[in-house]
């Protein structure tokens, strides 16, 4: 039998990987094995690695994970592994059950002491019924804990069991992983444990969830990343795998029919071992695979088959003591049948279920998930339903928790079974904080079973479950399902119970707004408010939402009127919720409409209120915190915006309010870029893009790409950012505020690329008349970019017109940053008067410095240096460019730093040579001349030493003599002196781009 690349040997689901069980070495995977060896070596050296193995079924993902386990185990790494199951998509943390179990098996009380609360709670949630450690006297078995605390507990467990050389964590079949497992994996990627870790993940990308693919899309900074997409074997490799057992003709046919898939090749080999010609059935390989496995099951007796089917119902792994009740057999008969199944190698034993200090019970599992699939699919549906009902009854009789009983009740209970409805609802309530997707599935099952008989009690029960479902969907980011559940709940609440309807309508309007449906939110709010007297303050939450919707739609005057009326109807003294919401909403509306005085007043008021809140209270003010953060961004209070957005983002993560994350992360990214934190800006934008994909918000995806492109342009130049900027504009859709912001960044990139005509065309689409959605606080920046583009096109009149509009827009908002852009625009339209332009560039630089726009300051100081050089003020020019380079280097803006180096060379070349007629150059030795040529090329002392095969100290000594002979004091001056002496010093520097902007 062939055991090369197929998964027949896989045992990742048992908490251990197969070791030493492979009949032959791998074929055709030499490169992959080299990568795996490198990962193990790196882990020994303290470096963590993410290994992503992808491919179609049967190509050998599981076998490679097993080989990696062999390699890691032989080097002393702690090896943990788990896998997802196709039949248990709602099993909480299913992928991590075995790794957590193994961690507790290795963690003894003598070595580590008692479990901390978070770790005990993790054990209860991941291993219900098998833990014990998480249930102490006086504490609930399933406490209402934030799932993110539990994720940190996993990191601590991995660090506890790591030993000296680190951990290998193999996770297989992640395309079937449950929501909780995917979130925990995402956490491990973004916040790795404090130990060297190899995180090896196998999945089928065509079947993988969007959340899984998004987690892998942006490589985490703390890991080396190795991606191993598996391809079918070629004919030579297939022949090598088959060996010489088959005749050449049969071997070639097997290779052809299998398509190079190792698993299919193995199955075909077994099916043709009795002489059957492989050419008789060239297709239908999945059917033949099932047939090969079903052939083993067909040999079982009735009791043995019933026991195996009961095992398939219970899951993988399963408790052997439950087989009898589920199969409908006496316990003794079921255990005897189990012994037969183990003897036939259909079932295998696994690791203990609980901590080492508990009495261990050996769980069992199927030899391979494909075998369980065959048994499950061949089980009659009636028997399957009855077995699930028996499993639920047996677990209930043994005192199992609602969480353990819920999966079986969801499959087997009948409509009208109110006890099953109660258990499912209670299980969902316990699961929501840690696995909201599982909770949502159980709530849907409970709603299906509860029926609707028209009674008040039935309506009350269904309303509660629908609101719980809306909350669970909101935590998973499924906002469309959340909105639908809220709408159904609202239909069940009588219209005369207005106060009971208010929180439902309020939350629904928030969800509609986040989904981008502001019109639907406004309509729902207006319909509900029509039922309330205008003077009744109990409807104020709805009026607040209506004002927020108005701000989002650009109806600033109407929204302000709503807020004024709301405060007038609020009994004194107004509560903090109302004051905070009104202040944040007013601040953002003032920011959009360009009323800076009002903006600063209300932003300060909202900031004072929010800063006084504890994190627990702030979690209920995330919408207001987001509005404040964006208002601060537009008020050029970027450091305050970073502080508020970062804190709100942390609270959103801890409380499961993922639906707020894109809005908060986008503001955080914008503010980070403004303050010069380019790596933080790119990271926040990438996280926002990931969350926006999950919410199905292409406009937010587009703006996330926009912010990433803006930061990338400063890091690596416009060419590196152009593709992302183009995709951003396509994703953002057509028109609207986010589309305009995306178009402005692409316009900047186009100007830097030397495409000013495209730049002007884009800016005209967002700055035309009647653009009600245009953000007024940024208009001066956009007009400035247009002025520079028209200057590059040679249209002086158009450039002056744009510059005048920039000055007018800057005066209207009175912000230093926008004043800087206005001065920049005026400077760029005066190319014939470098002295006057230099004064304006200097004013722009000071304005940017006052606004904290450090990278905009760096870019404009480059232009200042250019103008000063053109005016003959070379020493001042060198000083301006030097300051620009220091700013760029301090913030990692590589593109700006390179522009500064080029500017230094250009200015140095303009210096008058010292001495006459090239005499100083003639005084240089041959080696000194070579060093001068390398200096002119921009090489560092270390690079020069490497080129000339001398030491760095030797280069430094030569430069000292060169400075003395040429009577200069800097490397730039060396280039200038030699240039004026008409010596051949290498290629000229690139010109400085004339577009210093702060990309929003």
Steps between C-alpha positions, in 0.01 A plus 500: 500500500626847411537746792690782338307823474141410580343548842448134594768529770371827644428515869501875555154485649621281786722758660812345354648480152604174349861417558708234338198343331575583137585204282700706251642853478301778338524533125501833318499713813871568541458879499221481755706279729789746478266779609378291793856424610578871483199578719610252765854638493368856534282398794805357677662840451204682653321606177129428452371384161158482339479208255188507281448177303223516242365279228216279381399183689751220482807702401676433830433791736449266796804292408720811492369606840585153627851523353539837669397342829767233452764765434394717793476210741847376410637847580336516842208732420167449673261368235126580518244446228129526432263493211154621406214268415252534216223365723543734795523853359341645816722313745651773716876530442491160331842538339661577835339226711788258458781756537342636820446147631864415430615818672311405813632148477855638514425763762508345848402666824840424649678692228271796451269534799122552480337630183432872476136599441537581129672169426244306703219671310671416172514134601129502582407663169723291275463168682145502644439198715863399503654785690415515860778747565288793402222425746587594851271550795285807467587582138283441191605236254462729196572853621417799281856574396633685199635256248814706451612427857467133416715546192775644717465192721582282197818701448599444862431128470722474193778684680459268803551182297760634256810369671833642390461484122148617428170359375363359178123551470353315200144595403349296218181527290448863600250545216253324734596697810235654723477875565664480843798308362547756222497789746745322730729429203480866400600596854802267494607652170477858626611439861728193507584330830822582681684202359641404160209352305449322170135554409437251218158526334349278233185589307324490164491864383200445272289387796647729765298769676570864414613562857768228472631631169502855634704391802769359273486780243719748689814333640528565875812690598600256775530198271707385211245399238535190284219421253493151349232465230502132396471393138432154354798275443641477150522172312858431611408550864189282466709219352748531783217480752356188338833322484552192283205295625280585201581443131604816312169529311288469814733739685463765230121458499480532877703821482270639232172407668608627845589841360813502715297497822683272746186398690312411182805310381500301824131416475526399136794279585298318767193467280702349214711273718272206410565551130225747418606731221528860611383611156152366563406791731702810415273737694300509821798477730318631810250215454775242471669644808182455701462152357846403620422611856146359495649163414653487850172601669303238306666220702340613830218325684181683604619596850844597375349720227258660749791577733702652217201711395455616859864608502436704185204668673701584812781669311872463475633428761218333694438364849485116485257482796234682293508251212248260655222753571544669161509172306201361693712212633589373842827647625673161500397425143614841381841465667548153349420643158740784569781251560433353157507845340834576665636164386402581141675839531179685423524674836810604692569623852607854575637715781339549845216752505591694812796641689768262613386517863152366408414135447567462126240359265617391160284656226486332163492627146459372147811393316436779250229764444420346162397182677261690725361671190425165337330367814295819545384518139401133495301522827121499438354845581241361740764313699717813500224719645409243764863457599541876546189503720641212705832688533321812629303290747807313622694822553205655683475199728870523584474866604671639191479873440265661245804574282578127475140403427425780252658349182295180531175681582550733203516194273223289652240702693153549357298818458318585821759339730524793742751322722736471203436867423591593858821297493607644165431856613695448823789341311503795260508748790804323643675471163441855374798667677747241374350348182224727371472317166419176681250686717331641190462150351338371820267798520385443144429138590308610809292744294423227250387265777302752701236565236266799513154430643395865520498511880656782699732253672620365167562853368693594815714186478575547130578869546760418763663239278498732198671776698756249624551385140548862390765545770684182401493594130623848586798350686594285201467793260200354315315831503249405232379210714502729805279750318258226393473364855431850635229555238331171596522587870349842436206341317422300816492804730157669497508859377339623819807383696702788368768504769574132445546572129746790546822300565420263212445783253808683633727199449347427161576855385862463614532173304338652190742793519805273535375299203489824302118512484450847644171548315355184654622610844340843460170352381479257794576774751247742353228233493558415865526863615165574337342293779654717775397844627765755409553593865555145632867463598476120505535506121828696517716197403313494168544875452874463564522233233300715257746787552797266446346374175449860392868578562602194298278616211636855509176656629689697763241770565218247539712279725596796716132587532425148625775531763378841616146371536620190680690699762204731546277200580751331731424556870782675684760394581566311177648153544855420387379273219306786344774760553772276352293397199394859424853640536658230279231536235530879497879478474493268200232702323701819554811323364325395180348843447823689574386689814829478687407704808194285566702188422771577757249590770290185469800272441651621828168445678461145366864416573464610863193279546650196326836527677317483835347160412633162606552249221184312593289812458684608186399171337145638483623827343700363208288681241555829682873428544527438127325825418731686739810337350404597146413852612847527659660375179330775303586753774869400459510365856659183372672380818173531692325312220754216518450478877120489481482267200756259648313480827163456328644230274630311801158519669327384181728195486450413865123526486445330165367810323683416181249695292657825626856398414532626139370845589739528795802345326467725197508810720793357690690432177436852370623660822804272523608594150455870580730466800762311298432149632501336158532140614214550747290663228555209261424243772179676607390537137563130436294402805223736391500347153471153647205595720333693217514189281321306774231768520466502119567874481692562174509875565683441831728249328581768244583762760715253694696436179521877453660558838741213447594642160562846645739363761669271248564795268697669777687182585582362156394758243200551271564199279460266797171665598337546160338157469344513848377855439331395175335199667390725783309729268331206328402345833364823644229511235379825348467833676456546874746627757722191508521491121612866500770434761623203296503704179707771671770253603514345153533851357804559721654172389437587135677836544800329660504254209531788255139479379364848588219482244350196678548679831299805387224286350450315828500816709246671279256215570510563876532879518232610258203716593215349696717235665307480827693198622841661457682525831565874530786461747713335228418716199810719524718188479319379188513842333873515575559168327306625197708820490822297491362278224398796283844653556656177376273515194610859431154655546598795723154658500328181615769445763450852640125442512545178701746676733251781562231246582741326739566828680128572528424148633782526754373834627150353538611221734789677672706182557882518488538193281260631239676838516819311424345349187380841389851644540641201314260560209591869481871413504471246220338752262801736535777301332651817348562660840691245711554745783128570542423130458751417773323733743169328429654153529648603834159621619344172387764301689433692821126449461543126450726484805236681707236250383725202579500389133862397515530326165325783318755727667782276377379513140452875494846557649640312201333755274622778724855374449450492125372858492780622726754334273342664196530835681869432563459452877681167502586476870138562596392248238728232646354573846139472379560171318697360793208572732262335252715188493522481879121513526461233231758271658346540847165374368623234259384687188746340262366671189537846651845411629612402152363824358698688763823321405444593136434860601823510701694381195338757275569784739853379560558501125409870488769606747793688341813290493779600731841551342538537129506310176441162660828509688356347823368201307843450348641481851290193579650154480348235275339328799361833625348568157331161502358578845371835371320324216332261746406791729332668203297184443363534853679198651563485874847454648424132561386450139809680369721277714327192363545619139871573543577205730635721776389568857250769600775673700713522186212668313454746787870588493490559124192724536678710762785560254253568215318763708831669578623499141169626356448746789149372572327363808223268375439222251252720309766767470739239356249432222454872437874573489569221254200591284618861471840366403328315209612159621318179415341410833218275386132534412310812596246489781132479435306821517289577807130441456306820554195364682537514880163394636355329798295209367177471699 
